[in-house]
């Protein structure tokens, strides 16, 4: 019998659950109401706080980059002058890590939302042209800009005007028409 009592005494005492003060009256209904209040506050903030709106274009300053690239590049770096109001530069880059394949890129979105850029490289035209024209191939037709003949290329997303010289290949590419790109190319200057 002593064994039975010992076994009966070894066990765990019943536990009681203690509630935190103030939690006894909380219910699912209260949690749902709290969630609704938080969501309503978020909606009020979203609809009544001004948003920037706009077209998603984030203009970049490119003047200093042009000057820097012109000092470093082994060819005359071109940039447009006198663009009409509403043109926004969206990308500017010069990569001169390899002096035999230095690449200059300056892209814009025009007032109509079309993209136009000037791209230059002294590397292999066979590699450079397809890379900046999204796989572009030479098509019939040419454009004469400031007395110089540019070839027409058509890629999967962009069309392009291409000018090859012994020192550099220049590509004006984008979603614009050839005529609009001719107008852009006519504004390019190396100084």
PDB file of C-alpha atoms in Angstrom:
ATOM      1  CA  UNK A   1       0.000   0.000   0.000  1.00  0.00           C
ATOM      2  CA  UNK A   2       2.809   2.320   0.655  1.00  0.00           C
ATOM      3  CA  UNK A   3       3.777   1.899  -2.957  1.00  0.00           C
ATOM      4  CA  UNK A   4       0.319   2.927  -4.130  1.00  0.00           C
ATOM      5  CA  UNK A   5       0.404   6.072  -2.011  1.00  0.00           C
ATOM      6  CA  UNK A   6       3.850   7.012  -3.295  1.00  0.00           C
ATOM      7  CA  UNK A   7       2.673   6.681  -6.849  1.00  0.00           C
ATOM      8  CA  UNK A   8      -0.397   8.709  -6.113  1.00  0.00           C
ATOM      9  CA  UNK A   9       1.700  11.475  -4.655  1.00  0.00           C
ATOM     10  CA  UNK A  10       4.091  11.685  -7.617  1.00  0.00           C
ATOM     11  CA  UNK A  11       2.139  13.563 -10.211  1.00  0.00           C
ATOM     12  CA  UNK A  12       1.597  17.045 -11.188  1.00  0.00           C
ATOM     13  CA  UNK A  13      -0.621  19.406  -9.431  1.00  0.00           C
ATOM     14  CA  UNK A  14      -3.509  20.768 -11.448  1.00  0.00           C
ATOM     15  CA  UNK A  15      -2.628  24.096 -13.035  1.00  0.00           C
ATOM     16  CA  UNK A  16      -4.806  27.112 -13.317  1.00  0.00           C
ATOM     17  CA  UNK A  17      -4.617  29.549 -16.204  1.00  0.00           C
ATOM     18  CA  UNK A  18      -4.124  33.091 -15.118  1.00  0.00           C
ATOM     19  CA  UNK A  19      -5.308  35.840 -17.437  1.00  0.00           C
ATOM     20  CA  UNK A  20      -3.425  39.077 -17.831  1.00  0.00           C
ATOM     21  CA  UNK A  21      -5.168  42.017 -16.269  1.00  0.00           C
ATOM     22  CA  UNK A  22      -7.572  43.643 -18.710  1.00  0.00           C
ATOM     23  CA  UNK A  23      -7.601  40.711 -21.155  1.00  0.00           C
ATOM     24  CA  UNK A  24     -10.587  38.969 -19.695  1.00  0.00           C
ATOM     25  CA  UNK A  25     -13.065  41.031 -21.627  1.00  0.00           C
ATOM     26  CA  UNK A  26     -11.287  40.898 -25.053  1.00  0.00           C
ATOM     27  CA  UNK A  27     -12.993  38.953 -27.792  1.00  0.00           C
ATOM     28  CA  UNK A  28     -12.708  38.202 -31.486  1.00  0.00           C
ATOM     29  CA  UNK A  29     -15.167  41.014 -32.139  1.00  0.00           C
ATOM     30  CA  UNK A  30     -12.801  43.496 -30.483  1.00  0.00           C
ATOM     31  CA  UNK A  31      -9.848  42.264 -32.574  1.00  0.00           C
ATOM     32  CA  UNK A  32     -11.852  42.606 -35.786  1.00  0.00           C
ATOM     33  CA  UNK A  33     -12.905  46.136 -34.826  1.00  0.00           C
ATOM     34  CA  UNK A  34      -9.277  47.048 -34.065  1.00  0.00           C
ATOM     35  CA  UNK A  35      -8.128  45.684 -37.426  1.00  0.00           C
ATOM     36  CA  UNK A  36     -10.885  47.631 -39.195  1.00  0.00           C
ATOM     37  CA  UNK A  37      -9.804  50.840 -37.436  1.00  0.00           C
ATOM     38  CA  UNK A  38      -6.177  50.335 -38.532  1.00  0.00           C
ATOM     39  CA  UNK A  39      -7.216  49.645 -42.134  1.00  0.00           C
ATOM     40  CA  UNK A  40      -9.503  52.686 -42.180  1.00  0.00           C
ATOM     41  CA  UNK A  41      -6.654  54.878 -40.941  1.00  0.00           C
ATOM     42  CA  UNK A  42      -4.413  53.510 -43.724  1.00  0.00           C
ATOM     43  CA  UNK A  43      -7.037  54.244 -46.378  1.00  0.00           C
ATOM     44  CA  UNK A  44      -7.541  57.800 -45.087  1.00  0.00           C
ATOM     45  CA  UNK A  45      -3.787  58.402 -45.250  1.00  0.00           C
ATOM     46  CA  UNK A  46      -3.551  56.932 -48.755  1.00  0.00           C
ATOM     47  CA  UNK A  47      -6.432  58.956 -50.222  1.00  0.00           C
ATOM     48  CA  UNK A  48      -5.942  62.287 -48.469  1.00  0.00           C
ATOM     49  CA  UNK A  49      -2.161  62.671 -48.377  1.00  0.00           C
ATOM     50  CA  UNK A  50      -0.898  64.142 -51.681  1.00  0.00           C
ATOM     51  CA  UNK A  51       1.007  61.805 -54.000  1.00  0.00           C
ATOM     52  CA  UNK A  52       3.675  62.916 -56.432  1.00  0.00           C
ATOM     53  CA  UNK A  53       1.729  61.636 -59.429  1.00  0.00           C
ATOM     54  CA  UNK A  54       3.689  62.280 -62.596  1.00  0.00           C
ATOM     55  CA  UNK A  55       4.760  59.935 -65.324  1.00  0.00           C
ATOM     56  CA  UNK A  56       7.347  57.909 -63.425  1.00  0.00           C
ATOM     57  CA  UNK A  57      10.273  59.545 -65.221  1.00  0.00           C
ATOM     58  CA  UNK A  58      13.098  60.455 -62.870  1.00  0.00           C
ATOM     59  CA  UNK A  59      15.253  63.084 -64.615  1.00  0.00           C
ATOM     60  CA  UNK A  60      19.002  63.023 -64.061  1.00  0.00           C
ATOM     61  CA  UNK A  61      21.524  65.845 -64.371  1.00  0.00           C
ATOM     62  CA  UNK A  62      23.981  65.022 -67.119  1.00  0.00           C
ATOM     63  CA  UNK A  63      26.088  68.154 -67.703  1.00  0.00           C
ATOM     64  CA  UNK A  64      28.942  67.153 -65.392  1.00  0.00           C
ATOM     65  CA  UNK A  65      28.949  63.600 -66.775  1.00  0.00           C
ATOM     66  CA  UNK A  66      29.251  64.942 -70.334  1.00  0.00           C
ATOM     67  CA  UNK A  67      32.206  67.127 -69.349  1.00  0.00           C
ATOM     68  CA  UNK A  68      33.903  64.249 -67.537  1.00  0.00           C
ATOM     69  CA  UNK A  69      33.368  61.802 -70.412  1.00  0.00           C
ATOM     70  CA  UNK A  70      34.709  64.328 -72.910  1.00  0.00           C
ATOM     71  CA  UNK A  71      37.939  64.622 -70.915  1.00  0.00           C
ATOM     72  CA  UNK A  72      38.361  60.843 -70.635  1.00  0.00           C
ATOM     73  CA  UNK A  73      37.050  59.353 -73.889  1.00  0.00           C
ATOM     74  CA  UNK A  74      39.358  58.488 -76.800  1.00  0.00           C
ATOM     75  CA  UNK A  75      36.764  59.937 -79.233  1.00  0.00           C
ATOM     76  CA  UNK A  76      34.551  63.046 -79.396  1.00  0.00           C
ATOM     77  CA  UNK A  77      31.640  62.439 -76.982  1.00  0.00           C
ATOM     78  CA  UNK A  78      28.327  63.674 -78.392  1.00  0.00           C
ATOM     79  CA  UNK A  79      25.451  65.220 -76.441  1.00  0.00           C
ATOM     80  CA  UNK A  80      22.422  67.183 -77.638  1.00  0.00           C
ATOM     81  CA  UNK A  81      22.247  70.952 -77.348  1.00  0.00           C
ATOM     82  CA  UNK A  82      19.154  73.120 -77.379  1.00  0.00           C
ATOM     83  CA  UNK A  83      16.563  70.424 -76.740  1.00  0.00           C
ATOM     84  CA  UNK A  84      13.038  71.836 -76.474  1.00  0.00           C
ATOM     85  CA  UNK A  85      11.341  72.079 -73.096  1.00  0.00           C
ATOM     86  CA  UNK A  86       9.988  68.798 -71.768  1.00  0.00           C
ATOM     87  CA  UNK A  87      12.930  66.553 -72.647  1.00  0.00           C
ATOM     88  CA  UNK A  88      14.240  64.712 -69.584  1.00  0.00           C
ATOM     89  CA  UNK A  89      17.548  62.870 -69.377  1.00  0.00           C
ATOM     90  CA  UNK A  90      16.883  59.508 -67.737  1.00  0.00           C
ATOM     91  CA  UNK A  91      20.260  57.816 -67.955  1.00  0.00           C
ATOM     92  CA  UNK A  92      23.848  58.869 -68.413  1.00  0.00           C
ATOM     93  CA  UNK A  93      26.868  56.604 -68.297  1.00  0.00           C
ATOM     94  CA  UNK A  94      30.460  56.489 -69.461  1.00  0.00           C
ATOM     95  CA  UNK A  95      32.459  53.299 -69.076  1.00  0.00           C
ATOM     96  CA  UNK A  96      36.091  53.767 -70.020  1.00  0.00           C
ATOM     97  CA  UNK A  97      37.556  50.821 -68.112  1.00  0.00           C
ATOM     98  CA  UNK A  98      38.728  49.353 -71.429  1.00  0.00           C
ATOM     99  CA  UNK A  99      40.278  52.104 -73.581  1.00  0.00           C
ATOM    100  CA  UNK A 100      39.665  49.985 -76.709  1.00  0.00           C
ATOM    101  CA  UNK A 101      35.955  49.605 -75.884  1.00  0.00           C
ATOM    102  CA  UNK A 102      34.923  52.833 -74.128  1.00  0.00           C
ATOM    103  CA  UNK A 103      31.138  53.259 -74.111  1.00  0.00           C
ATOM    104  CA  UNK A 104      29.139  56.493 -73.759  1.00  0.00           C
ATOM    105  CA  UNK A 105      25.360  56.468 -73.232  1.00  0.00           C
ATOM    106  CA  UNK A 106      22.915  59.340 -72.751  1.00  0.00           C
ATOM    107  CA  UNK A 107      19.163  58.662 -72.882  1.00  0.00           C
ATOM    108  CA  UNK A 108      16.099  60.917 -72.834  1.00  0.00           C
ATOM    109  CA  UNK A 109      12.339  60.728 -72.647  1.00  0.00           C
ATOM    110  CA  UNK A 110      10.732  63.334 -74.869  1.00  0.00           C
ATOM    111  CA  UNK A 111       7.527  65.266 -74.072  1.00  0.00           C
ATOM    112  CA  UNK A 112       5.480  62.585 -75.857  1.00  0.00           C
ATOM    113  CA  UNK A 113       6.883  59.831 -73.614  1.00  0.00           C
ATOM    114  CA  UNK A 114       9.142  58.351 -76.312  1.00  0.00           C
ATOM    115  CA  UNK A 115      12.706  57.229 -75.571  1.00  0.00           C
ATOM    116  CA  UNK A 116      15.716  58.475 -77.555  1.00  0.00           C
ATOM    117  CA  UNK A 117      19.391  58.007 -76.761  1.00  0.00           C
ATOM    118  CA  UNK A 118      22.841  58.543 -78.150  1.00  0.00           C
ATOM    119  CA  UNK A 119      25.240  55.641 -77.663  1.00  0.00           C
ATOM    120  CA  UNK A 120      28.894  55.626 -78.691  1.00  0.00           C
ATOM    121  CA  UNK A 121      31.728  53.111 -78.595  1.00  0.00           C
ATOM    122  CA  UNK A 122      35.158  52.659 -80.105  1.00  0.00           C
ATOM    123  CA  UNK A 123      34.836  48.888 -79.685  1.00  0.00           C
ATOM    124  CA  UNK A 124      33.691  46.347 -82.238  1.00  0.00           C
ATOM    125  CA  UNK A 125      30.664  47.634 -84.197  1.00  0.00           C
ATOM    126  CA  UNK A 126      29.596  44.010 -84.770  1.00  0.00           C
ATOM    127  CA  UNK A 127      29.116  43.653 -80.993  1.00  0.00           C
ATOM    128  CA  UNK A 128      28.095  47.200 -80.095  1.00  0.00           C
ATOM    129  CA  UNK A 129      25.323  47.841 -82.649  1.00  0.00           C
ATOM    130  CA  UNK A 130      23.196  44.749 -81.826  1.00  0.00           C
ATOM    131  CA  UNK A 131      23.600  45.348 -78.086  1.00  0.00           C
ATOM    132  CA  UNK A 132      22.241  48.936 -78.161  1.00  0.00           C
ATOM    133  CA  UNK A 133      19.578  48.328 -80.832  1.00  0.00           C
ATOM    134  CA  UNK A 134      18.111  45.213 -79.140  1.00  0.00           C
ATOM    135  CA  UNK A 135      19.338  42.873 -81.849  1.00  0.00           C
ATOM    136  CA  UNK A 136      18.992  45.442 -84.607  1.00  0.00           C
ATOM    137  CA  UNK A 137      19.786  44.631 -88.198  1.00  0.00           C
ATOM    138  CA  UNK A 138      20.524  46.998 -91.043  1.00  0.00           C
ATOM    139  CA  UNK A 139      17.431  47.785 -93.107  1.00  0.00           C
ATOM    140  CA  UNK A 140      16.993  49.693 -96.344  1.00  0.00           C
ATOM    141  CA  UNK A 141      17.028  53.420 -96.089  1.00  0.00           C
ATOM    142  CA  UNK A 142      19.370  56.088 -94.835  1.00  0.00           C
ATOM    143  CA  UNK A 143      19.091  59.499 -93.248  1.00  0.00           C
ATOM    144  CA  UNK A 144      21.239  62.493 -94.038  1.00  0.00           C
ATOM    145  CA  UNK A 145      21.873  64.610 -90.947  1.00  0.00           C
ATOM    146  CA  UNK A 146      23.984  67.759 -91.248  1.00  0.00           C
ATOM    147  CA  UNK A 147      25.389  66.437 -94.535  1.00  0.00           C
ATOM    148  CA  UNK A 148      26.380  63.045 -93.077  1.00  0.00           C
ATOM    149  CA  UNK A 149      24.669  59.772 -94.109  1.00  0.00           C
ATOM    150  CA  UNK A 150      23.446  57.509 -91.271  1.00  0.00           C
ATOM    151  CA  UNK A 151      22.282  53.910 -91.816  1.00  0.00           C
ATOM    152  CA  UNK A 152      18.878  52.669 -90.608  1.00  0.00           C
ATOM    153  CA  UNK A 153      18.661  49.702 -88.252  1.00  0.00           C
ATOM    154  CA  UNK A 154      15.607  47.977 -86.787  1.00  0.00           C
ATOM    155  CA  UNK A 155      15.704  45.967 -83.555  1.00  0.00           C
ATOM    156  CA  UNK A 156      13.100  44.060 -81.599  1.00  0.00           C
ATOM    157  CA  UNK A 157      12.202  47.117 -79.492  1.00  0.00           C
ATOM    158  CA  UNK A 158      14.052  50.053 -81.035  1.00  0.00           C
ATOM    159  CA  UNK A 159      14.899  51.553 -84.371  1.00  0.00           C
ATOM    160  CA  UNK A 160      18.229  53.307 -84.836  1.00  0.00           C
ATOM    161  CA  UNK A 161      20.375  55.612 -86.906  1.00  0.00           C
ATOM    162  CA  UNK A 162      23.964  54.353 -87.063  1.00  0.00           C
ATOM    163  CA  UNK A 163      27.071  56.278 -88.064  1.00  0.00           C
ATOM    164  CA  UNK A 164      30.361  54.377 -88.298  1.00  0.00           C
ATOM    165  CA  UNK A 165      33.686  56.193 -88.533  1.00  0.00           C
ATOM    166  CA  UNK A 166      37.199  54.823 -88.101  1.00  0.00           C
ATOM    167  CA  UNK A 167      37.359  56.184 -84.492  1.00  0.00           C
ATOM    168  CA  UNK A 168      33.837  55.570 -83.141  1.00  0.00           C
ATOM    169  CA  UNK A 169      30.416  54.092 -83.827  1.00  0.00           C
ATOM    170  CA  UNK A 170      27.549  56.423 -82.929  1.00  0.00           C
ATOM    171  CA  UNK A 171      24.002  55.113 -82.560  1.00  0.00           C
ATOM    172  CA  UNK A 172      20.893  57.224 -82.069  1.00  0.00           C
ATOM    173  CA  UNK A 173      18.291  54.749 -80.963  1.00  0.00           C
ATOM    174  CA  UNK A 174      14.864  54.685 -79.414  1.00  0.00           C
ATOM    175  CA  UNK A 175      11.144  54.314 -79.851  1.00  0.00           C
ATOM    176  CA  UNK A 176      10.782  57.470 -81.944  1.00  0.00           C
ATOM    177  CA  UNK A 177      10.329  57.589 -85.712  1.00  0.00           C
ATOM    178  CA  UNK A 178      13.388  57.890 -87.945  1.00  0.00           C
ATOM    179  CA  UNK A 179      12.422  61.504 -88.667  1.00  0.00           C
ATOM    180  CA  UNK A 180      12.319  62.382 -84.953  1.00  0.00           C
ATOM    181  CA  UNK A 181      15.662  60.653 -84.407  1.00  0.00           C
ATOM    182  CA  UNK A 182      17.123  62.652 -87.313  1.00  0.00           C
ATOM    183  CA  UNK A 183      16.047  65.838 -85.527  1.00  0.00           C
ATOM    184  CA  UNK A 184      17.691  64.596 -82.306  1.00  0.00           C
ATOM    185  CA  UNK A 185      20.889  63.613 -84.168  1.00  0.00           C
ATOM    186  CA  UNK A 186      21.033  67.096 -85.757  1.00  0.00           C
ATOM    187  CA  UNK A 187      21.318  68.552 -82.220  1.00  0.00           C
ATOM    188  CA  UNK A 188      24.318  66.398 -81.267  1.00  0.00           C
ATOM    189  CA  UNK A 189      27.520  68.259 -80.638  1.00  0.00           C
ATOM    190  CA  UNK A 190      30.984  67.214 -79.529  1.00  0.00           C
ATOM    191  CA  UNK A 191      31.748  70.472 -77.705  1.00  0.00           C
TER     192      UNK A 191
END
